[in-house]
């Protein structure tokens, strides 16, 4: 198997040391999210993820997805070709796994675009089934969003283009064809988009790719005895979870730290798993960005929650590290940082990042209430399952929106639903009536709704078209926990 489509910080690796790579799957309590207002400076009541050894192999360097080379680039326009294809990966020495990937064997490359440029993408589907290319987090017209209505047939090619007018952010892309999204993501279809702008570049944040700025795509998978990703065998109606952790497609990864400041662009690429990330030495991470861009200032976080689809950028100061420190999920190792003796400065962490006005209740807003309820195959939004021929909501472009998102927990206690809205970035007004935590006050496109929780958000649609809103637990999405809004 060739690994030419992966830029490696060393050799693509496999495995686990004595910790193993396993998640607790016995009770539903581990599926629940920490309430957002309780994350900052408070003790969580959630139990940490338990671990039991599964695959034991030596730790290996973290693999990095390549920066995709544009097919055309000018000051006003950048063009790429993204190809969905089959592949094989040796996640473990001596064993080959059938996979899917973009422009490679597993996962995909990083597309880079400047704010103000038109992003033109030729999408090619070389699979034997239909797929779509959803640009998660992008502000764009509905007809190029890549939702269930914009599928690309097997063997077909489709071109999309949109002007990028949003701030610097870490976005991602993945399939969104109804009935196959969860399986295709599980098998490896996911990639990243880096939006850059002058304001963020002037801040001198760590931004040298592969040196002090690293993508960290976290996924859990269940391998068969033949070391295959058998989605049907692993399937769980309330969200497919696995006992093995992959980070950028690497088992048991480590990262050699050569700079004082290290920027991690964290992406929860799992189908259904929530992560509660901490550092093994109890040091605080400095969160600098949410899904849709930079926060107004760095926020120290001891524990960072990421629900499926969410992203967060953190900076870790390694100046005082003499021993390795590990990003943890409960008691589960995610990524080990190994300091070197001589660390370069390369960037600094400003006390102020960008100007973000406070999120306030807008006047003359169109107000909506969405209630997420049920479990397994009985999930609904406002007691309805998704119907591709039904428009659930309508809105006007430019009119302020205020949506109240409710998670009706029900008799069985319920579970968290990560809400995602296409085509916009929103601000959180409140969580259970309280102001959101400091690290949740930026631009968002995905937010966790814990059982019984109520979250209010505000935003404006900047483009026209039909957009999806849904639970980003991919199994819930495919079982009908999704609706669509027409913006005119």
Coordinates of C-alpha atoms in Angstrom, one line a residue:
X1 CA 0.0 0.0 0.0
X2 CA 1.2 3.4 -0.9
X3 CA 1.2 6.3 1.6
X4 CA 2.2 8.9 -0.9
X5 CA -1.1 10.8 -0.2
X6 CA -0.1 11.4 3.4
X7 CA 2.5 13.8 4.6
X8 CA 4.0 12.0 7.6
X9 CA 5.7 13.5 10.6
X10 CA 7.7 10.2 10.5
X11 CA 6.2 6.8 9.6
X12 CA 2.4 6.3 9.7
X13 CA 1.8 4.4 12.8
X14 CA -0.2 1.9 14.5
X15 CA -1.2 0.9 17.8
X16 CA -1.2 1.4 21.4
X17 CA 1.1 1.1 24.3
X18 CA -0.1 -0.5 27.6
X19 CA -3.0 1.9 27.9
X20 CA -4.8 0.4 24.9
X21 CA -7.4 2.1 22.9
X22 CA -10.8 1.4 24.1
X23 CA -13.9 3.3 25.2
X24 CA -16.5 2.4 27.7
X25 CA -19.7 1.3 26.0
X26 CA -21.6 -0.3 28.8
X27 CA -23.9 2.5 29.9
X28 CA -25.7 5.3 28.2
X29 CA -24.5 7.8 30.8
X30 CA -21.2 8.1 28.9
X31 CA -23.1 9.4 25.9
X32 CA -24.2 12.4 27.7
X33 CA -22.5 15.7 27.4
X34 CA -21.3 17.9 30.2
X35 CA -23.7 20.9 30.4
X36 CA -22.0 23.8 28.6
X37 CA -22.3 26.3 31.4
X38 CA -20.6 23.8 33.8
X39 CA -17.5 23.3 31.7
X40 CA -15.5 26.3 32.8
X41 CA -14.0 26.0 36.2
X42 CA -16.4 23.5 37.6
X43 CA -16.2 19.8 38.3
X44 CA -18.0 17.5 35.9
X45 CA -20.4 14.9 37.2
X46 CA -19.7 12.7 34.1
X47 CA -17.7 9.6 34.7
X48 CA -14.4 9.5 32.7
X49 CA -14.1 7.1 29.8
X50 CA -12.9 3.7 31.0
X51 CA -10.2 1.9 29.1
X52 CA -9.2 -1.7 28.5
X53 CA -6.3 -2.8 26.3
X54 CA -7.2 -3.8 22.8
X55 CA -4.5 -3.4 20.1
X56 CA -1.0 -3.3 21.6
X57 CA 1.7 -2.0 19.2
X58 CA 4.3 0.7 19.5
X59 CA 3.4 4.3 19.4
X60 CA 4.0 6.0 16.0
X61 CA 4.3 9.6 14.7
X62 CA 1.0 11.4 13.9
X63 CA 0.2 11.3 10.2
X64 CA -0.7 14.6 8.6
X65 CA -3.1 15.0 5.7
X66 CA -1.3 16.7 2.7
X67 CA -2.0 20.3 1.7
X68 CA -3.8 19.8 -1.6
X69 CA -2.2 21.6 -4.6
X70 CA -4.6 23.9 -6.4
X71 CA -5.3 23.2 -10.1
X72 CA -5.6 27.0 -10.5
X73 CA -4.9 29.9 -8.3
X74 CA -5.2 33.7 -8.6
X75 CA -5.8 36.4 -6.1
X76 CA -9.5 36.1 -6.7
X77 CA -10.0 32.4 -7.3
X78 CA -8.5 29.0 -6.2
X79 CA -9.6 25.7 -7.8
X80 CA -9.2 22.2 -6.5
X81 CA -10.2 18.7 -7.6
X82 CA -11.5 16.4 -4.9
X83 CA -11.9 12.7 -5.7
X84 CA -13.9 10.2 -3.6
X85 CA -12.3 6.8 -4.0
X86 CA -11.7 3.4 -2.5
X87 CA -8.4 2.5 -0.9
X88 CA -6.5 0.3 1.5
X89 CA -4.6 1.2 4.7
X90 CA -2.2 -0.7 6.9
X91 CA -3.4 0.7 10.1
X92 CA -1.7 -2.2 11.8
X93 CA 1.6 -3.8 10.6
X94 CA 1.0 -6.7 8.3
X95 CA -2.8 -6.2 8.0
X96 CA -4.6 -4.4 5.2
X97 CA -8.0 -2.6 5.7
X98 CA -10.3 -1.6 2.9
X99 CA -11.1 2.1 3.2
X100 CA -12.5 5.2 1.5
X101 CA -10.7 8.5 1.1
X102 CA -10.5 11.7 -0.8
X103 CA -7.6 11.9 -3.2
X104 CA -6.0 9.1 -1.2
X105 CA -6.6 5.9 0.8
X106 CA -8.1 7.3 4.0
X107 CA -9.5 10.7 5.0
X108 CA -8.5 13.5 2.7
X109 CA -6.3 16.5 2.1
X110 CA -6.5 20.1 3.4
X111 CA -7.9 22.7 1.1
X112 CA -6.7 26.3 1.7
X113 CA -8.7 29.4 0.7
X114 CA -8.4 33.1 1.5
X115 CA -11.3 35.1 2.6
X116 CA -12.6 36.9 -0.4
X117 CA -11.5 34.3 -2.9
X118 CA -13.9 32.1 -4.9
X119 CA -13.4 28.5 -4.0
X120 CA -14.0 26.3 -7.1
X121 CA -14.1 22.6 -6.6
X122 CA -14.4 19.8 -9.1
X123 CA -15.8 16.8 -7.3
X124 CA -15.4 13.4 -8.7
X125 CA -17.1 10.2 -7.4
X126 CA -15.2 7.1 -8.4
X127 CA -17.2 5.0 -5.9
X128 CA -19.8 2.4 -6.9
X129 CA -22.5 4.3 -5.1
X130 CA -23.8 7.9 -5.0
X131 CA -22.2 10.3 -2.5
X132 CA -22.3 14.0 -1.9
X133 CA -19.7 16.6 -0.9
X134 CA -20.9 18.7 2.1
X135 CA -18.9 21.7 3.0
X136 CA -19.5 21.6 6.8
X137 CA -19.3 25.1 8.3
X138 CA -19.2 27.0 5.1
X139 CA -21.4 30.0 4.5
X140 CA -22.7 29.4 0.9
X141 CA -25.8 29.2 -1.3
X142 CA -28.0 26.1 -0.7
X143 CA -27.5 24.7 -4.2
X144 CA -23.7 24.1 -3.6
X145 CA -24.0 23.0 0.0
X146 CA -23.7 19.3 -0.8
X147 CA -26.7 18.1 1.2
X148 CA -28.9 15.2 0.4
X149 CA -30.4 17.0 -2.7
X150 CA -26.9 17.6 -4.3
X151 CA -25.7 14.0 -4.7
X152 CA -23.0 13.0 -7.2
X153 CA -23.8 9.6 -8.9
X154 CA -21.3 6.8 -9.1
X155 CA -18.7 7.6 -11.8
X156 CA -20.0 11.2 -12.1
X157 CA -18.3 14.6 -11.8
X158 CA -19.8 17.9 -10.5
X159 CA -18.4 21.4 -10.2
X160 CA -19.3 23.8 -7.5
X161 CA -18.0 27.3 -6.7
X162 CA -18.8 29.9 -4.0
X163 CA -17.2 33.1 -2.7
X164 CA -15.7 32.6 0.7
X165 CA -16.7 35.6 2.8
X166 CA -16.3 34.3 6.4
X167 CA -13.4 34.8 8.8
X168 CA -10.5 32.4 9.2
X169 CA -11.7 29.1 10.5
X170 CA -11.1 25.3 10.4
X171 CA -14.0 23.8 8.3
X172 CA -14.4 20.3 7.1
X173 CA -16.1 18.3 4.3
X174 CA -17.8 14.9 4.3
X175 CA -20.6 13.0 2.5
X176 CA -24.3 13.8 3.1
X177 CA -26.2 11.5 0.8
X178 CA -29.3 10.2 2.6
X179 CA -28.9 6.5 3.6
X180 CA -25.1 6.3 3.2
X181 CA -23.6 9.2 5.1
X182 CA -22.8 7.3 8.3
X183 CA -21.2 4.4 6.5
X184 CA -19.2 6.5 4.1
X185 CA -17.8 8.7 6.9
X186 CA -17.1 5.6 9.0
X187 CA -15.1 4.1 6.2
X188 CA -13.0 7.2 5.9
X189 CA -14.5 10.1 3.9
X190 CA -13.6 13.3 5.6
X191 CA -11.3 16.2 4.8
X192 CA -10.5 19.7 6.0
X193 CA -10.8 23.3 4.7
X194 CA -8.6 26.1 6.1
X195 CA -10.0 29.5 5.6
X196 CA -7.3 32.2 6.1
X197 CA -7.6 36.0 6.4
X198 CA -5.3 38.9 7.0
X199 CA -6.6 39.7 10.4
X200 CA -5.7 36.2 11.8
X201 CA -2.3 36.2 10.0
X202 CA -1.3 39.5 11.6
X203 CA -1.8 38.0 15.1
X204 CA 1.4 35.8 14.7
X205 CA -0.4 32.8 16.1
X206 CA 1.3 29.4 15.5
X207 CA 0.4 28.8 11.8
X208 CA 3.3 26.8 10.2
X209 CA 1.6 23.6 9.0
X210 CA 3.3 20.5 10.4
X211 CA 5.7 22.5 12.6
X212 CA 3.6 24.3 15.2
X213 CA 0.1 24.0 13.6
X214 CA -1.5 20.6 13.4
X215 CA -4.9 19.1 12.4
X216 CA -6.2 16.5 14.9
X217 CA -9.1 14.5 13.5
X218 CA -10.4 12.2 16.2
X219 CA -12.4 9.1 15.3
X220 CA -13.4 5.9 17.0
X221 CA -13.7 2.7 15.0
X222 CA -14.4 -1.0 15.5
X223 CA -12.2 -3.3 13.7
X224 CA -13.2 -6.9 12.9
X225 CA -10.9 -9.9 13.6
X226 CA -9.8 -9.5 10.0
X227 CA -9.0 -5.9 10.7
X228 CA -11.8 -4.5 8.5
X229 CA -14.2 -1.6 9.1
X230 CA -17.4 -3.5 8.8
X231 CA -20.1 -0.8 9.4
X232 CA -23.0 -3.2 9.4
X233 CA -21.4 -5.3 12.1
X234 CA -20.4 -2.3 14.2
X235 CA -23.8 -0.5 13.7
X236 CA -25.6 0.8 16.7
X237 CA -29.0 2.6 16.3
X238 CA -28.2 5.2 18.9
X239 CA -24.8 6.0 17.3
X240 CA -22.1 3.7 16.0
X241 CA -19.1 3.7 18.3
X242 CA -15.8 1.8 18.3
X243 CA -13.3 0.4 20.7
X244 CA -10.3 1.7 18.7
X245 CA -9.2 5.3 18.4
X246 CA -7.8 6.8 15.3
X247 CA -6.2 10.3 15.1
X248 CA -5.6 11.4 11.5
X249 CA -5.8 7.7 10.7
X250 CA -3.0 6.9 13.1
X251 CA -3.2 4.5 16.0
X252 CA -1.6 5.6 19.3
X253 CA 0.0 8.7 17.8
X254 CA 2.7 11.0 19.2
X255 CA 3.9 14.4 18.1
X256 CA 7.5 15.7 18.5
X257 CA 7.2 19.2 19.8
X258 CA 9.9 21.5 18.4
X259 CA 8.3 24.9 19.3
X260 CA 7.2 26.6 22.5
X261 CA 3.6 27.0 21.4
X262 CA 1.7 24.2 19.7
X263 CA -1.6 24.8 17.9
X264 CA -4.0 21.8 17.6
X265 CA -7.0 22.1 15.3
X266 CA -9.3 19.5 17.0
X267 CA -12.1 17.9 14.9
X268 CA -14.6 15.4 16.2
X269 CA -15.0 13.3 13.1
X270 CA -16.7 10.4 14.9
X271 CA -20.2 9.2 14.0
X272 CA -21.5 9.6 17.5
X273 CA -18.8 9.8 20.2
X274 CA -18.5 12.8 22.5
X275 CA -15.1 13.6 23.7
X276 CA -14.0 15.3 27.0
X277 CA -10.4 16.4 26.3
X278 CA -7.9 17.2 29.0
X279 CA -4.1 17.2 29.4
X280 CA -2.5 14.5 31.5
X281 CA -0.5 17.0 33.5
X282 CA -3.7 19.0 34.4
X283 CA -2.4 22.0 32.5
X284 CA -4.9 24.3 30.9
X285 CA -5.2 24.5 27.2
X286 CA -5.8 28.0 25.7
X287 CA -8.7 27.8 23.3
X288 CA -8.5 30.3 20.5
X289 CA -11.3 29.3 18.1
X290 CA -14.7 27.7 17.8
X291 CA -16.2 26.0 14.8
X292 CA -16.4 29.2 12.8
X293 CA -13.4 31.2 13.8
X294 CA -11.4 33.0 16.4
X295 CA -12.7 33.9 19.8
X296 CA -12.3 37.4 21.1
X297 CA -9.5 36.3 23.4
X298 CA -7.9 33.1 24.4
X299 CA -9.8 31.1 27.0
X300 CA -8.1 28.8 29.5
X301 CA -9.9 25.4 29.5
X302 CA -9.1 22.5 31.8
X303 CA -11.7 20.2 30.0
X304 CA -12.9 20.7 26.4
X305 CA -16.0 19.0 25.2
X306 CA -16.3 18.1 21.5
X307 CA -19.5 16.6 20.2
X308 CA -19.7 15.0 16.7
X309 CA -19.0 17.7 14.0
X310 CA -17.6 20.3 16.4
X311 CA -14.2 21.8 16.0
X312 CA -12.0 23.8 18.5
X313 CA -8.5 25.2 18.2
X314 CA -6.3 25.2 21.2
X315 CA -2.7 26.4 21.9
X316 CA -0.6 24.5 24.3
X317 CA 2.4 26.1 26.0
X318 CA 5.2 23.5 26.2
X319 CA 7.9 25.8 27.7
X320 CA 8.0 24.0 31.0
X321 CA 7.5 20.5 29.7
X322 CA 10.5 18.1 30.3
X323 CA 8.4 15.0 30.1
X324 CA 5.7 14.0 27.5
X325 CA 2.2 15.2 28.1
X326 CA -0.9 13.5 26.6
X327 CA -4.2 14.8 25.4
X328 CA -6.7 12.5 27.1
X329 CA -10.3 11.6 26.8
X330 CA -11.2 10.6 30.3
X331 CA -8.5 7.9 31.0
X332 CA -8.1 7.3 27.3
X333 CA -4.9 8.6 25.5
X334 CA -5.6 10.6 22.4
X335 CA -2.3 12.2 21.3
X336 CA 1.0 12.4 23.1
X337 CA 3.2 15.5 22.9
X338 CA 6.9 14.7 23.2
X339 CA 9.0 17.8 23.9
X340 CA 12.5 18.2 22.4
X341 CA 15.4 19.8 24.2
X342 CA 15.6 22.9 22.1
X343 CA 12.2 24.5 21.3
X344 CA 11.8 27.5 19.1
X345 CA 9.4 30.3 19.9
X346 CA 7.6 30.6 16.5
X347 CA 4.6 32.7 17.2
X348 CA 3.1 34.1 20.4
X349 CA -0.3 34.1 22.0
X350 CA -1.9 37.6 22.0
X351 CA -4.2 38.5 24.9
X352 CA -6.8 39.8 22.3
X353 CA -7.7 38.0 19.1
X354 CA -10.6 39.5 17.2
X355 CA -13.5 41.9 17.9
X356 CA -16.7 40.0 18.5
X357 CA -19.8 41.9 19.6
X358 CA -21.7 40.3 22.4
X359 CA -24.4 38.0 21.2
X360 CA -27.7 39.7 22.0
X361 CA -31.4 39.1 21.3
X362 CA -32.0 40.9 17.9
X363 CA -35.1 43.0 17.2
X364 CA -37.8 41.8 14.8
X365 CA -36.3 38.3 14.8
X366 CA -38.1 35.3 13.4
X367 CA -38.4 32.9 16.2
X368 CA -38.5 29.1 16.0
X369 CA -38.6 26.2 18.5
X370 CA -37.1 22.8 17.6
X371 CA -37.6 19.9 19.9
X372 CA -35.3 16.9 19.5
X373 CA -36.8 13.7 21.0
X374 CA -36.5 9.9 21.0
X375 CA -33.8 7.4 20.7
X376 CA -32.7 4.7 18.3
X377 CA -34.9 4.5 15.3
X378 CA -37.6 6.6 17.0
X379 CA -35.8 9.9 16.8
X380 CA -37.7 13.0 15.6
X381 CA -37.6 16.8 15.4
X382 CA -40.9 18.4 16.4
X383 CA -42.4 14.9 16.3
X384 CA -41.6 14.5 12.6
X385 CA -39.1 12.4 10.7
X386 CA -37.2 13.8 7.7
X387 CA -39.1 13.9 4.4
X388 CA -37.0 15.1 1.4
X389 CA -40.2 16.3 -0.3
X390 CA -41.3 18.5 2.7
X391 CA -40.1 22.0 3.5
X392 CA -40.3 22.2 7.3
X393 CA -39.4 25.9 7.8
X394 CA -39.1 29.0 5.7
X395 CA -37.0 32.2 6.3
X396 CA -35.9 35.4 4.5
X397 CA -32.3 36.1 3.6
X398 CA -30.9 38.7 6.0
X399 CA -33.7 38.5 8.6
X400 CA -32.5 37.8 12.1
X401 CA -33.4 34.4 13.4
X402 CA -33.7 33.2 17.0
X403 CA -34.1 29.4 17.4
X404 CA -34.8 27.6 20.7
X405 CA -33.4 24.1 20.6
X406 CA -34.8 21.7 23.1
X407 CA -33.8 18.1 24.0
X408 CA -36.8 16.3 25.3
X409 CA -35.1 13.6 27.4
X410 CA -38.1 11.3 27.9
X411 CA -38.7 8.4 30.3
X412 CA -35.5 6.6 29.5
X413 CA -33.3 9.5 30.4
X414 CA -32.4 10.5 26.8
X415 CA -29.0 11.3 25.3
X416 CA -27.1 14.2 23.8
X417 CA -28.0 15.4 20.4
X418 CA -25.3 17.5 18.6
X419 CA -27.3 20.1 16.6
X420 CA -25.9 21.2 13.3
X421 CA -27.2 23.9 10.9
X422 CA -26.0 24.1 7.3
X423 CA -25.0 27.3 5.4
X424 CA -24.5 29.6 8.4
X425 CA -22.6 30.3 11.5
X426 CA -24.6 31.1 14.6
X427 CA -24.0 32.6 18.1
X428 CA -25.2 31.1 21.3
X429 CA -27.5 33.3 23.3
X430 CA -28.0 31.0 26.3
X431 CA -27.7 27.5 27.6
X432 CA -30.4 26.5 30.0
X433 CA -31.1 30.2 30.6
X434 CA -27.5 31.1 31.4
X435 CA -24.9 32.9 29.4
X436 CA -22.7 30.4 27.4
X437 CA -19.2 29.6 28.7
X438 CA -16.5 31.9 27.6
X439 CA -15.1 29.4 25.0
X440 CA -18.6 29.1 23.5
X441 CA -19.1 32.8 22.6
X442 CA -17.7 32.7 19.1
X443 CA -19.1 31.5 15.8
X444 CA -20.6 28.0 15.9
X445 CA -22.3 25.6 13.4
X446 CA -22.7 22.7 15.8
X447 CA -23.7 22.6 19.5
X448 CA -24.4 19.8 21.9
X449 CA -27.9 19.5 23.4
X450 CA -27.6 17.5 26.6
X451 CA -30.7 15.6 27.9
X452 CA -33.3 18.1 29.0
X453 CA -31.2 21.0 27.8
X454 CA -32.3 24.2 26.1
X455 CA -30.0 26.2 23.9
X456 CA -31.0 29.5 22.2
X457 CA -29.0 30.6 19.1
X458 CA -29.2 33.6 16.8
X459 CA -28.0 34.1 13.2
X460 CA -28.9 35.4 9.7
X461 CA -28.9 33.5 6.4
X462 CA -26.7 35.3 4.0
X463 CA -27.6 33.2 0.9
X464 CA -30.7 31.6 -0.6
X465 CA -31.6 28.0 -1.0
X466 CA -32.6 24.9 0.9
X467 CA -30.5 24.0 3.9
X468 CA -30.5 21.0 6.3
X469 CA -30.6 21.1 10.1
X470 CA -30.1 17.9 12.0
X471 CA -28.5 15.9 14.8
X472 CA -24.9 15.2 13.9
X473 CA -25.1 11.8 15.5
X474 CA -24.9 10.3 12.0
X475 CA -27.1 7.3 12.8
X476 CA -29.8 9.6 14.2
X477 CA -29.5 11.9 11.2
X478 CA -30.1 8.9 8.8
X479 CA -33.0 7.7 10.9
X480 CA -34.9 10.9 10.4
X481 CA -33.6 13.4 12.9
X482 CA -33.3 16.1 10.2
X483 CA -35.3 18.9 8.7
X484 CA -35.0 21.4 6.0
X485 CA -35.5 25.2 5.7
X486 CA -36.1 27.2 2.5
X487 CA -34.5 30.6 2.5
X488 CA -35.8 33.1 -0.1

